[in-house]
Structures are given as C-alpha cells and as structure tokens.
Amino acid sequence: DSPSIQAADFIAYIVVFSQIIPPAKTFAQGFYAIQKGIASADRVFEILDAEEVIEEKPNAIAINTFKKEVVYRNVGFQYANEPVLNGVNLTIEKGKLIALVGESGGGKSTMVDLLPRFYDVTSGEILVDGINVKDCKINDLRGLMGIVSQESILFNDTIFNNIAFGLHNVSEKDVIAAAKIANAHEFIMETENGYQTNIGDRGGNLSGGQRQRISIARAVLANPPILILDEATSSLDTESEKLVQNALANVMKDRTSIVIAHRLSTIQHADEIIVLKKGEIIERGTHAELIKIEGAYKRLQDMQSFE
C-alpha cells in the first residue's frame, strides 16, 4: 500500500505550519538586525575608543574673543612624511578678507585646517591674538570660527534645527534673520512646512545651492568673528553660485574672512591674495598688484578667462 495521510492530519499539518512560519521569519529578521547592529556598534565604538590625535593641554587658555590678528609664523606641515607646507608666514588682521589661490595640492586647505587645529603644525606656530593655538582650549578656539566648505554638513532633521545646530536657546526670529542674510528664507518658505520641513539624509531633499545657503545661515547665526570659506561655490551651477556669492558677501561684511577660491573672479575684491605653490607662498598682493607683476596669479587668471 502507498503511504497516505488522513484529511484531518493534513489540515492539522497546514494549520501548524502556517503558525510556525511568521514567528520563524520574524526571528530570522531579528537575528539579521541584531548582527547588523553589532557590526554598526563595533564601528561606532572603534571611533569612540580611538586615541585623540589633537590633545588639549591641562592648563589650556580660554579664548572667547578675537581682537587683533592671526599670525602664521614659519609654519610647516607634513602628512605621511610628505611635505605639504614649508615656511609659511602670513598675518591676517581683524576685519580683512584674505584669499588663498593656487593649483590643486598647493596646501590651501591644509592652511585653513591648521587654524582650528584639525591638524597640528609640524614646525613653526600659529597665533591668535598672540596666543599659540596649541595653548588654547580647543572648543573656545573653534568657537571663534565659522566654516563653510564645498560639501555642506547637514543632518536628517528640520531646516530650523540644521541652522540652529550647535547653539542653545535659539529663537525662530534669529533663525529667520540668519536665513534672510544667507538668501535662504525665500526658498525655505516655499517648502511644505517651512522651517519645520525635514531635509532628508545629508540634505538630500535640497539642491546643492540650497544646502550651501543653509550652511551659510548656520554660520551667520553662530556669528563667529572669523569666517573660513573652503571653495564654497566650486560645485554649484552658475545661477546657484550667484545666489550663494551674494549670501557670502552679506556674511563677510566687517568680518575677518579666509577664502579658498577656485574661481578667481570671486575674490578680486580681497584685501590680500596669497598664491600658494607646492606648500610655499610665491606671490601676495591685491588683484591689481598681482596682475601687474604678470606672474603665477596672472597666468591662472588668463587660463580661467578662456574657460
């Protein structure tokens, strides 16, 4: 006789099987989620447990104001035994606009990264109002600076919270005022929920120009005495660049500004233009002065005029 199963047994089997499958799937999904979480936690703890490269001295000096000047004194820096800066001397007086230009790899970004101590100089020193940055409280030092870089650092949160990030007890009135200076208020009000609109991961729901203007609004709200702009418009289209440049012009009024520029047309009004090549300052002066000497700056200007 061939094996057979009674109808009642078959129905019982189906019922039991159907009851087992959902919790089994849930268990498998839960196990996968736990393993994924453990892997993520390992990466997070690796960062948290990493040794601090930039250390603050036990007797570090509080520095809450910027009164006079920033001085780079014979500054040298090397990365992985490769020299990046060599013997850089530069004084940036309060209220002045300084532009750093030159070919890629010349050391422009490294120069501005050394000021807030994202890295430490290999030789020489950087002084803020006569105090070596290595002797300052790190949070105080960085609190003096607002940084707008090529890649906006935004979070999966509302526009309001992204502008007010890092600050406490910020009023809506202050956020709106900052957004207006940054030419951002108009497009913000066109979004679904205005300042309470969520912008998505890394600001993915906004255009490049809109993201930059949110970053600028954040810098305006923080009101730092020193503003650092690291090629803030280099990845934008012409229309967005114009809006962002107008916003930056508003922010830089009466403020000490260090600008790394790709397009030389945006920094012709700078108080001093510094031309870097292979980690050294090879020319410095105003736009008119550098054009007159017909050196590296003039060649860069001529190359861009044909683009």
PDB file of C-alpha atoms in Angstrom:
ATOM      1  CA  ASP A   1       0.000   0.000   0.000  1.00  0.00           C
ATOM      2  CA  SER A   2       1.212   3.510  -0.808  1.00  0.00           C
ATOM      3  CA  PRO A   3       1.639   5.839   2.179  1.00  0.00           C
ATOM      4  CA  SER A   4      -1.350   8.062   2.775  1.00  0.00           C
ATOM      5  CA  ILE A   5      -2.390  10.838   5.132  1.00  0.00           C
ATOM      6  CA  GLN A   6      -5.771  11.414   6.582  1.00  0.00           C
ATOM      7  CA  ALA A   7      -7.561  14.652   5.661  1.00  0.00           C
ATOM      8  CA  ALA A   8      -7.736  15.681   9.302  1.00  0.00           C
ATOM      9  CA  ASP A   9      -3.988  15.115   9.739  1.00  0.00           C
ATOM     10  CA  PHE A  10      -3.225  17.112   6.595  1.00  0.00           C
ATOM     11  CA  ILE A  11      -5.341  20.034   7.769  1.00  0.00           C
ATOM     12  CA  ALA A  12      -3.675  19.917  11.183  1.00  0.00           C
ATOM     13  CA  TYR A  13      -0.245  19.948   9.472  1.00  0.00           C
ATOM     14  CA  ILE A  14      -1.174  23.007   7.369  1.00  0.00           C
ATOM     15  CA  VAL A  15      -2.505  24.854  10.415  1.00  0.00           C
ATOM     16  CA  VAL A  16       0.637  24.153  12.464  1.00  0.00           C
ATOM     17  CA  PHE A  17       2.931  25.005   9.537  1.00  0.00           C
ATOM     18  CA  SER A  18       1.131  28.315   8.895  1.00  0.00           C
ATOM     19  CA  GLN A  19       1.521  29.246  12.570  1.00  0.00           C
ATOM     20  CA  ILE A  20       5.239  28.454  12.634  1.00  0.00           C
ATOM     21  CA  ILE A  21       6.276  30.410   9.509  1.00  0.00           C
ATOM     22  CA  PRO A  22       5.559  34.028  10.701  1.00  0.00           C
ATOM     23  CA  PRO A  23       7.477  33.789  14.010  1.00  0.00           C
ATOM     24  CA  ALA A  24      10.299  31.950  12.236  1.00  0.00           C
ATOM     25  CA  LYS A  25      10.567  34.788   9.699  1.00  0.00           C
ATOM     26  CA  THR A  26      10.406  37.360  12.496  1.00  0.00           C
ATOM     27  CA  PHE A  27      13.159  35.523  14.374  1.00  0.00           C
ATOM     28  CA  ALA A  28      15.357  35.424  11.250  1.00  0.00           C
ATOM     29  CA  GLN A  29      14.793  39.134  10.585  1.00  0.00           C
ATOM     30  CA  GLY A  30      15.502  39.955  14.221  1.00  0.00           C
ATOM     31  CA  PHE A  31      18.714  37.922  14.174  1.00  0.00           C
ATOM     32  CA  TYR A  32      19.829  39.738  10.998  1.00  0.00           C
ATOM     33  CA  ALA A  33      19.016  43.133  12.551  1.00  0.00           C
ATOM     34  CA  ILE A  34      20.987  42.248  15.700  1.00  0.00           C
ATOM     35  CA  GLN A  35      24.033  41.204  13.670  1.00  0.00           C
ATOM     36  CA  LYS A  36      23.783  44.382  11.615  1.00  0.00           C
ATOM     37  CA  GLY A  37      23.504  46.428  14.815  1.00  0.00           C
ATOM     38  CA  ILE A  38      26.535  44.709  16.334  1.00  0.00           C
ATOM     39  CA  ALA A  39      28.592  45.484  13.220  1.00  0.00           C
ATOM     40  CA  SER A  40      27.494  49.143  13.338  1.00  0.00           C
ATOM     41  CA  ALA A  41      28.203  49.332  17.080  1.00  0.00           C
ATOM     42  CA  ASP A  42      31.699  47.946  16.509  1.00  0.00           C
ATOM     43  CA  ARG A  43      32.402  50.768  14.049  1.00  0.00           C
ATOM     44  CA  VAL A  44      30.963  53.390  16.415  1.00  0.00           C
ATOM     45  CA  PHE A  45      32.989  52.118  19.392  1.00  0.00           C
ATOM     46  CA  GLU A  46      36.102  51.999  17.216  1.00  0.00           C
ATOM     47  CA  ILE A  47      35.693  55.737  16.636  1.00  0.00           C
ATOM     48  CA  LEU A  48      34.809  56.477  20.272  1.00  0.00           C
ATOM     49  CA  ASP A  49      37.784  54.473  21.524  1.00  0.00           C
ATOM     50  CA  ALA A  50      40.210  55.990  19.029  1.00  0.00           C
ATOM     51  CA  GLU A  51      43.095  57.866  20.574  1.00  0.00           C
ATOM     52  CA  GLU A  52      42.795  61.655  20.424  1.00  0.00           C
ATOM     53  CA  VAL A  53      45.306  62.934  17.883  1.00  0.00           C
ATOM     54  CA  ILE A  54      44.772  66.570  18.861  1.00  0.00           C
ATOM     55  CA  GLU A  55      45.173  66.932  22.616  1.00  0.00           C
ATOM     56  CA  GLU A  56      44.294  69.871  24.830  1.00  0.00           C
ATOM     57  CA  LYS A  57      46.805  70.942  27.459  1.00  0.00           C
ATOM     58  CA  PRO A  58      45.662  70.612  31.104  1.00  0.00           C
ATOM     59  CA  ASN A  59      46.280  74.342  31.623  1.00  0.00           C
ATOM     60  CA  ALA A  60      44.817  75.433  28.261  1.00  0.00           C
ATOM     61  CA  ILE A  61      43.894  79.111  27.945  1.00  0.00           C
ATOM     62  CA  ALA A  62      40.278  80.217  27.487  1.00  0.00           C
ATOM     63  CA  ILE A  63      39.941  82.414  24.398  1.00  0.00           C
ATOM     64  CA  ASN A  64      36.475  83.854  23.831  1.00  0.00           C
ATOM     65  CA  THR A  65      37.168  86.921  21.707  1.00  0.00           C
ATOM     66  CA  PHE A  66      39.211  87.840  18.642  1.00  0.00           C
ATOM     67  CA  LYS A  67      40.690  91.333  18.861  1.00  0.00           C
ATOM     68  CA  LYS A  68      43.676  91.823  16.598  1.00  0.00           C
ATOM     69  CA  GLU A  69      45.205  89.242  14.236  1.00  0.00           C
ATOM     70  CA  VAL A  70      46.001  85.682  13.222  1.00  0.00           C
ATOM     71  CA  VAL A  71      49.685  85.012  12.545  1.00  0.00           C
ATOM     72  CA  TYR A  72      51.227  82.047  10.713  1.00  0.00           C
ATOM     73  CA  ARG A  73      54.888  82.104  11.723  1.00  0.00           C
ATOM     74  CA  ASN A  74      57.253  79.922   9.689  1.00  0.00           C
ATOM     75  CA  VAL A  75      54.595  77.186   9.550  1.00  0.00           C
ATOM     76  CA  GLY A  76      55.493  73.775   8.163  1.00  0.00           C
ATOM     77  CA  PHE A  77      53.333  70.676   7.880  1.00  0.00           C
ATOM     78  CA  GLN A  78      53.840  67.210   6.509  1.00  0.00           C
ATOM     79  CA  TYR A  79      51.396  64.377   6.032  1.00  0.00           C
ATOM     80  CA  ALA A  80      52.654  60.793   5.991  1.00  0.00           C
ATOM     81  CA  ASN A  81      56.211  62.147   5.596  1.00  0.00           C
ATOM     82  CA  GLU A  82      55.138  64.169   2.558  1.00  0.00           C
ATOM     83  CA  PRO A  83      55.772  67.923   2.970  1.00  0.00           C
ATOM     84  CA  VAL A  84      52.580  69.942   2.399  1.00  0.00           C
ATOM     85  CA  LEU A  85      53.547  73.376   3.770  1.00  0.00           C
ATOM     86  CA  ASN A  86      57.009  74.849   4.115  1.00  0.00           C
ATOM     87  CA  GLY A  87      57.979  78.079   5.882  1.00  0.00           C
ATOM     88  CA  VAL A  88      54.622  79.842   5.542  1.00  0.00           C
ATOM     89  CA  ASN A  89      54.486  83.339   7.041  1.00  0.00           C
ATOM     90  CA  LEU A  90      51.213  85.254   6.966  1.00  0.00           C
ATOM     91  CA  THR A  91      49.464  87.875   9.092  1.00  0.00           C
ATOM     92  CA  ILE A  92      45.680  88.198   8.865  1.00  0.00           C
ATOM     93  CA  GLU A  93      44.447  91.387  10.519  1.00  0.00           C
ATOM     94  CA  LYS A  94      40.985  91.606  12.057  1.00  0.00           C
ATOM     95  CA  GLY A  95      38.309  92.625   9.545  1.00  0.00           C
ATOM     96  CA  LYS A  96      40.412  91.772   6.485  1.00  0.00           C
ATOM     97  CA  LEU A  97      39.492  89.432   3.630  1.00  0.00           C
ATOM     98  CA  ILE A  98      42.344  87.101   2.684  1.00  0.00           C
ATOM     99  CA  ALA A  99      42.082  84.828  -0.362  1.00  0.00           C
ATOM    100  CA  LEU A 100      44.172  81.683  -0.903  1.00  0.00           C
ATOM    101  CA  VAL A 101      44.610  80.605  -4.519  1.00  0.00           C
ATOM    102  CA  GLY A 102      46.797  78.231  -6.480  1.00  0.00           C
ATOM    103  CA  GLU A 103      46.904  74.845  -8.136  1.00  0.00           C
ATOM    104  CA  SER A 104      45.361  71.764  -6.510  1.00  0.00           C
ATOM    105  CA  GLY A 105      47.654  70.244  -3.895  1.00  0.00           C
ATOM    106  CA  GLY A 106      49.340  73.555  -3.159  1.00  0.00           C
ATOM    107  CA  GLY A 107      48.417  73.488   0.536  1.00  0.00           C
ATOM    108  CA  LYS A 108      45.441  75.877   0.627  1.00  0.00           C
ATOM    109  CA  SER A 109      43.028  73.616   2.531  1.00  0.00           C
ATOM    110  CA  THR A 110      45.800  72.481   4.859  1.00  0.00           C
ATOM    111  CA  MET A 111      46.483  76.095   5.806  1.00  0.00           C
ATOM    112  CA  VAL A 112      42.912  76.696   6.948  1.00  0.00           C
ATOM    113  CA  ASP A 113      42.630  73.261   8.612  1.00  0.00           C
ATOM    114  CA  LEU A 114      45.595  74.087  10.841  1.00  0.00           C
ATOM    115  CA  LEU A 115      43.931  77.195  12.273  1.00  0.00           C
ATOM    116  CA  PRO A 116      41.091  75.391  14.178  1.00  0.00           C
ATOM    117  CA  ARG A 117      43.542  72.571  14.969  1.00  0.00           C
ATOM    118  CA  PHE A 118      42.012  69.876  12.822  1.00  0.00           C
ATOM    119  CA  TYR A 119      45.715  69.067  12.482  1.00  0.00           C
ATOM    120  CA  ASP A 120      48.750  70.412  14.324  1.00  0.00           C
ATOM    121  CA  VAL A 121      51.673  72.118  12.637  1.00  0.00           C
ATOM    122  CA  THR A 122      54.832  70.080  12.176  1.00  0.00           C
ATOM    123  CA  SER A 123      57.006  73.163  12.657  1.00  0.00           C
ATOM    124  CA  GLY A 124      56.506  76.846  13.378  1.00  0.00           C
ATOM    125  CA  GLU A 125      53.417  78.198  15.127  1.00  0.00           C
ATOM    126  CA  ILE A 126      50.005  79.772  14.569  1.00  0.00           C
ATOM    127  CA  LEU A 127      48.997  82.596  16.905  1.00  0.00           C
ATOM    128  CA  VAL A 128      45.570  84.095  17.583  1.00  0.00           C
ATOM    129  CA  ASP A 129      45.977  87.464  19.296  1.00  0.00           C
ATOM    130  CA  GLY A 130      49.480  86.401  20.298  1.00  0.00           C
ATOM    131  CA  ILE A 131      48.420  83.056  21.807  1.00  0.00           C
ATOM    132  CA  ASN A 132      49.659  79.825  20.234  1.00  0.00           C
ATOM    133  CA  VAL A 133      46.623  77.809  19.119  1.00  0.00           C
ATOM    134  CA  LYS A 134      48.159  74.758  20.829  1.00  0.00           C
ATOM    135  CA  ASP A 135      47.791  76.605  24.151  1.00  0.00           C
ATOM    136  CA  CYS A 136      44.085  77.421  23.644  1.00  0.00           C
ATOM    137  CA  LYS A 137      41.045  75.470  24.780  1.00  0.00           C
ATOM    138  CA  ILE A 138      40.013  73.620  21.617  1.00  0.00           C
ATOM    139  CA  ASN A 139      36.278  74.349  21.907  1.00  0.00           C
ATOM    140  CA  ASP A 140      36.972  78.035  22.523  1.00  0.00           C
ATOM    141  CA  LEU A 141      39.325  78.223  19.548  1.00  0.00           C
ATOM    142  CA  ARG A 142      36.882  76.542  17.178  1.00  0.00           C
ATOM    143  CA  GLY A 143      34.057  78.650  18.575  1.00  0.00           C
ATOM    144  CA  LEU A 144      35.780  81.701  17.081  1.00  0.00           C
ATOM    145  CA  MET A 145      35.378  80.254  13.588  1.00  0.00           C
ATOM    146  CA  GLY A 146      32.576  79.539  11.185  1.00  0.00           C
ATOM    147  CA  ILE A 147      33.413  77.148   8.351  1.00  0.00           C
ATOM    148  CA  VAL A 148      31.546  76.786   5.067  1.00  0.00           C
ATOM    149  CA  SER A 149      33.094  74.057   2.928  1.00  0.00           C
ATOM    150  CA  GLN A 150      32.455  72.663  -0.542  1.00  0.00           C
ATOM    151  CA  GLU A 151      30.437  69.780   0.943  1.00  0.00           C
ATOM    152  CA  SER A 152      27.669  71.014   3.249  1.00  0.00           C
ATOM    153  CA  ILE A 153      27.404  69.086   6.522  1.00  0.00           C
ATOM    154  CA  LEU A 154      23.669  68.687   7.104  1.00  0.00           C
ATOM    155  CA  PHE A 155      21.557  66.236   9.075  1.00  0.00           C
ATOM    156  CA  ASN A 156      18.303  64.320   8.616  1.00  0.00           C
ATOM    157  CA  ASP A 157      16.303  66.900  10.546  1.00  0.00           C
ATOM    158  CA  THR A 158      14.293  70.083  10.058  1.00  0.00           C
ATOM    159  CA  ILE A 159      15.673  73.188   8.368  1.00  0.00           C
ATOM    160  CA  PHE A 160      15.320  75.048  11.686  1.00  0.00           C
ATOM    161  CA  ASN A 161      17.393  72.500  13.615  1.00  0.00           C
ATOM    162  CA  ASN A 162      20.059  72.381  10.894  1.00  0.00           C
ATOM    163  CA  ILE A 163      20.505  76.155  11.008  1.00  0.00           C
ATOM    164  CA  ALA A 164      20.468  76.231  14.823  1.00  0.00           C
ATOM    165  CA  PHE A 165      22.788  73.203  15.141  1.00  0.00           C
ATOM    166  CA  GLY A 166      25.275  73.517  17.995  1.00  0.00           C
ATOM    167  CA  LEU A 167      23.561  76.517  19.585  1.00  0.00           C
ATOM    168  CA  HIS A 168      21.232  76.695  22.581  1.00  0.00           C
ATOM    169  CA  ASN A 169      18.041  78.670  23.202  1.00  0.00           C
ATOM    170  CA  VAL A 170      17.809  79.940  19.629  1.00  0.00           C
ATOM    171  CA  SER A 171      14.635  81.830  18.739  1.00  0.00           C
ATOM    172  CA  GLU A 172      12.735  81.440  15.480  1.00  0.00           C
ATOM    173  CA  LYS A 173      13.219  85.166  14.899  1.00  0.00           C
ATOM    174  CA  ASP A 174      17.019  84.764  14.988  1.00  0.00           C
ATOM    175  CA  VAL A 175      16.947  81.749  12.655  1.00  0.00           C
ATOM    176  CA  ILE A 176      14.767  83.604  10.133  1.00  0.00           C
ATOM    177  CA  ALA A 177      17.047  86.658  10.278  1.00  0.00           C
ATOM    178  CA  ALA A 178      20.097  84.451   9.580  1.00  0.00           C
ATOM    179  CA  ALA A 179      18.300  82.721   6.700  1.00  0.00           C
ATOM    180  CA  LYS A 180      17.429  86.077   5.126  1.00  0.00           C
ATOM    181  CA  ILE A 181      21.063  87.194   5.219  1.00  0.00           C
ATOM    182  CA  ALA A 182      22.009  83.864   3.592  1.00  0.00           C
ATOM    183  CA  ASN A 183      19.409  84.306   0.805  1.00  0.00           C
ATOM    184  CA  ALA A 184      17.667  81.165   2.076  1.00  0.00           C
ATOM    185  CA  HIS A 185      14.396  82.460   3.562  1.00  0.00           C
ATOM    186  CA  GLU A 186      12.523  82.620   0.253  1.00  0.00           C
ATOM    187  CA  PHE A 187      13.104  79.004  -0.802  1.00  0.00           C
ATOM    188  CA  ILE A 188      12.542  77.778   2.767  1.00  0.00           C
ATOM    189  CA  MET A 189       9.070  79.340   2.824  1.00  0.00           C
ATOM    190  CA  GLU A 190       8.269  77.578  -0.460  1.00  0.00           C
ATOM    191  CA  THR A 191       8.838  74.149   1.128  1.00  0.00           C
ATOM    192  CA  GLU A 192       5.920  72.154   2.512  1.00  0.00           C
ATOM    193  CA  ASN A 193       6.379  73.004   6.196  1.00  0.00           C
ATOM    194  CA  GLY A 194       8.697  75.996   6.012  1.00  0.00           C
ATOM    195  CA  TYR A 195      11.385  75.917   8.694  1.00  0.00           C
ATOM    196  CA  GLN A 196       9.949  72.650  10.060  1.00  0.00           C
ATOM    197  CA  THR A 197      10.499  70.813   6.746  1.00  0.00           C
ATOM    198  CA  ASN A 198      12.724  67.745   7.047  1.00  0.00           C
ATOM    199  CA  ILE A 199      15.575  67.937   4.535  1.00  0.00           C
ATOM    200  CA  GLY A 200      16.455  64.224   4.440  1.00  0.00           C
ATOM    201  CA  ASP A 201      19.761  62.469   4.952  1.00  0.00           C
ATOM    202  CA  ARG A 202      22.635  64.903   4.293  1.00  0.00           C
ATOM    203  CA  GLY A 203      20.101  67.410   2.986  1.00  0.00           C
ATOM    204  CA  GLY A 204      19.203  65.148   0.068  1.00  0.00           C
ATOM    205  CA  ASN A 205      15.824  66.840  -0.436  1.00  0.00           C
ATOM    206  CA  LEU A 206      17.538  70.137  -1.289  1.00  0.00           C
ATOM    207  CA  SER A 207      19.592  71.302  -4.268  1.00  0.00           C
ATOM    208  CA  GLY A 208      23.319  71.988  -3.941  1.00  0.00           C
ATOM    209  CA  GLY A 209      22.791  75.747  -3.782  1.00  0.00           C
ATOM    210  CA  GLN A 210      20.058  75.394  -1.169  1.00  0.00           C
ATOM    211  CA  ARG A 211      22.272  73.185   1.003  1.00  0.00           C
ATOM    212  CA  GLN A 212      25.071  75.745   0.854  1.00  0.00           C
ATOM    213  CA  ARG A 213      22.738  78.562   1.854  1.00  0.00           C
ATOM    214  CA  ILE A 214      21.558  76.536   4.861  1.00  0.00           C
ATOM    215  CA  SER A 215      25.240  76.111   5.848  1.00  0.00           C
ATOM    216  CA  ILE A 216      25.811  79.843   5.419  1.00  0.00           C
ATOM    217  CA  ALA A 217      22.724  80.620   7.533  1.00  0.00           C
ATOM    218  CA  ARG A 218      24.195  78.398  10.261  1.00  0.00           C
ATOM    219  CA  ALA A 219      27.458  80.370  10.121  1.00  0.00           C
ATOM    220  CA  VAL A 220      25.528  83.671  10.246  1.00  0.00           C
ATOM    221  CA  LEU A 221      23.555  82.548  13.299  1.00  0.00           C
ATOM    222  CA  ALA A 222      26.721  81.469  15.131  1.00  0.00           C
ATOM    223  CA  ASN A 223      28.151  84.923  14.339  1.00  0.00           C
ATOM    224  CA  PRO A 224      31.836  83.901  14.519  1.00  0.00           C
ATOM    225  CA  PRO A 225      34.493  86.626  14.318  1.00  0.00           C
ATOM    226  CA  ILE A 226      36.497  84.525  11.828  1.00  0.00           C
ATOM    227  CA  LEU A 227      34.902  83.013   8.720  1.00  0.00           C
ATOM    228  CA  ILE A 228      36.585  80.263   6.676  1.00  0.00           C
ATOM    229  CA  LEU A 229      35.234  79.506   3.196  1.00  0.00           C
ATOM    230  CA  ASP A 230      36.773  76.456   1.544  1.00  0.00           C
ATOM    231  CA  GLU A 231      35.736  76.528  -2.143  1.00  0.00           C
ATOM    232  CA  ALA A 232      32.150  77.024  -1.006  1.00  0.00           C
ATOM    233  CA  THR A 233      30.788  77.554  -4.538  1.00  0.00           C
ATOM    234  CA  SER A 234      33.039  75.369  -6.699  1.00  0.00           C
ATOM    235  CA  SER A 235      30.467  72.585  -7.237  1.00  0.00           C
ATOM    236  CA  LEU A 236      27.462  74.818  -7.980  1.00  0.00           C
ATOM    237  CA  ASP A 237      25.848  75.820 -11.253  1.00  0.00           C
ATOM    238  CA  THR A 238      26.062  79.467 -12.341  1.00  0.00           C
ATOM    239  CA  GLU A 239      22.650  80.515 -11.016  1.00  0.00           C
ATOM    240  CA  SER A 240      23.160  78.863  -7.623  1.00  0.00           C
ATOM    241  CA  GLU A 241      26.686  80.249  -7.391  1.00  0.00           C
ATOM    242  CA  LYS A 242      25.414  83.791  -7.854  1.00  0.00           C
ATOM    243  CA  LEU A 243      22.878  83.391  -5.031  1.00  0.00           C
ATOM    244  CA  VAL A 244      25.483  81.843  -2.733  1.00  0.00           C
ATOM    245  CA  GLN A 245      28.087  84.507  -3.585  1.00  0.00           C
ATOM    246  CA  ASN A 246      25.589  87.239  -2.733  1.00  0.00           C
ATOM    247  CA  ALA A 247      24.886  85.466   0.561  1.00  0.00           C
ATOM    248  CA  LEU A 248      28.608  85.169   1.319  1.00  0.00           C
ATOM    249  CA  ALA A 249      29.124  88.860   0.559  1.00  0.00           C
ATOM    250  CA  ASN A 250      26.474  89.661   3.183  1.00  0.00           C
ATOM    251  CA  VAL A 251      28.167  87.417   5.748  1.00  0.00           C
ATOM    252  CA  MET A 252      31.713  88.688   5.161  1.00  0.00           C
ATOM    253  CA  LYS A 253      30.891  92.349   5.811  1.00  0.00           C
ATOM    254  CA  ASP A 254      33.077  93.649   8.662  1.00  0.00           C
ATOM    255  CA  ARG A 255      34.280  90.125   9.433  1.00  0.00           C
ATOM    256  CA  THR A 256      37.729  88.506   9.245  1.00  0.00           C
ATOM    257  CA  SER A 257      37.467  86.082   6.330  1.00  0.00           C
ATOM    258  CA  ILE A 258      39.786  83.484   4.825  1.00  0.00           C
ATOM    259  CA  VAL A 259      38.592  82.319   1.425  1.00  0.00           C
ATOM    260  CA  ILE A 260      39.891  79.451  -0.676  1.00  0.00           C
ATOM    261  CA  ALA A 261      38.750  80.216  -4.187  1.00  0.00           C
ATOM    262  CA  HIS A 262      38.669  78.181  -7.368  1.00  0.00           C
ATOM    263  CA  ARG A 263      37.144  80.939  -9.490  1.00  0.00           C
ATOM    264  CA  LEU A 264      39.396  83.979  -9.243  1.00  0.00           C
ATOM    265  CA  SER A 265      36.575  86.292 -10.287  1.00  0.00           C
ATOM    266  CA  THR A 266      35.024  85.790  -6.838  1.00  0.00           C
ATOM    267  CA  ILE A 267      37.993  87.144  -4.851  1.00  0.00           C
ATOM    268  CA  GLN A 268      39.174  90.143  -6.863  1.00  0.00           C
ATOM    269  CA  HIS A 269      37.998  92.467  -4.065  1.00  0.00           C
ATOM    270  CA  ALA A 270      40.106  90.690  -1.395  1.00  0.00           C
ATOM    271  CA  ASP A 271      42.383  92.830   0.777  1.00  0.00           C
ATOM    272  CA  GLU A 272      45.233  90.406   0.049  1.00  0.00           C
ATOM    273  CA  ILE A 273      45.526  87.436  -2.291  1.00  0.00           C
ATOM    274  CA  ILE A 274      48.004  84.695  -1.366  1.00  0.00           C
ATOM    275  CA  VAL A 275      49.278  82.464  -4.167  1.00  0.00           C
ATOM    276  CA  LEU A 276      50.469  79.042  -2.992  1.00  0.00           C
ATOM    277  CA  LYS A 277      52.522  76.529  -4.931  1.00  0.00           C
ATOM    278  CA  LYS A 278      53.898  73.280  -3.517  1.00  0.00           C
ATOM    279  CA  GLY A 279      53.307  74.462   0.039  1.00  0.00           C
ATOM    280  CA  GLU A 280      55.033  77.827  -0.291  1.00  0.00           C
ATOM    281  CA  ILE A 281      53.767  81.379  -0.784  1.00  0.00           C
ATOM    282  CA  ILE A 282      55.112  82.507  -4.132  1.00  0.00           C
ATOM    283  CA  GLU A 283      53.111  85.726  -4.589  1.00  0.00           C
ATOM    284  CA  ARG A 284      50.974  88.031  -2.466  1.00  0.00           C
ATOM    285  CA  GLY A 285      49.165  91.307  -3.013  1.00  0.00           C
ATOM    286  CA  THR A 286      45.910  92.794  -4.243  1.00  0.00           C
ATOM    287  CA  HIS A 287      44.320  91.689  -7.508  1.00  0.00           C
ATOM    288  CA  ALA A 288      45.655  94.759  -9.307  1.00  0.00           C
ATOM    289  CA  GLU A 289      49.168  94.319  -7.909  1.00  0.00           C
ATOM    290  CA  LEU A 290      49.355  90.642  -8.885  1.00  0.00           C
ATOM    291  CA  ILE A 291      48.047  91.273 -12.389  1.00  0.00           C
ATOM    292  CA  LYS A 292      50.689  93.960 -12.819  1.00  0.00           C
ATOM    293  CA  ILE A 293      53.648  91.685 -11.999  1.00  0.00           C
ATOM    294  CA  GLU A 294      52.438  89.109 -14.582  1.00  0.00           C
ATOM    295  CA  GLY A 295      53.367  86.048 -12.539  1.00  0.00           C
ATOM    296  CA  ALA A 296      51.565  82.869 -11.451  1.00  0.00           C
ATOM    297  CA  TYR A 297      48.344  84.685 -10.489  1.00  0.00           C
ATOM    298  CA  LYS A 298      48.163  86.381 -13.886  1.00  0.00           C
ATOM    299  CA  ARG A 299      48.614  83.000 -15.599  1.00  0.00           C
ATOM    300  CA  LEU A 300      45.785  81.479 -13.529  1.00  0.00           C
ATOM    301  CA  GLN A 301      43.610  84.466 -14.395  1.00  0.00           C
ATOM    302  CA  ASP A 302      44.355  84.097 -18.113  1.00  0.00           C
ATOM    303  CA  MET A 303      43.626  80.345 -18.044  1.00  0.00           C
ATOM    304  CA  GLN A 304      40.222  80.907 -16.437  1.00  0.00           C
ATOM    305  CA  SER A 305      39.301  83.666 -18.856  1.00  0.00           C
ATOM    306  CA  PHE A 306      39.383  81.069 -21.663  1.00  0.00           C
ATOM    307  CA  GLU A 307      37.230  78.502 -19.806  1.00  0.00           C
TER     308      GLU A 307
END
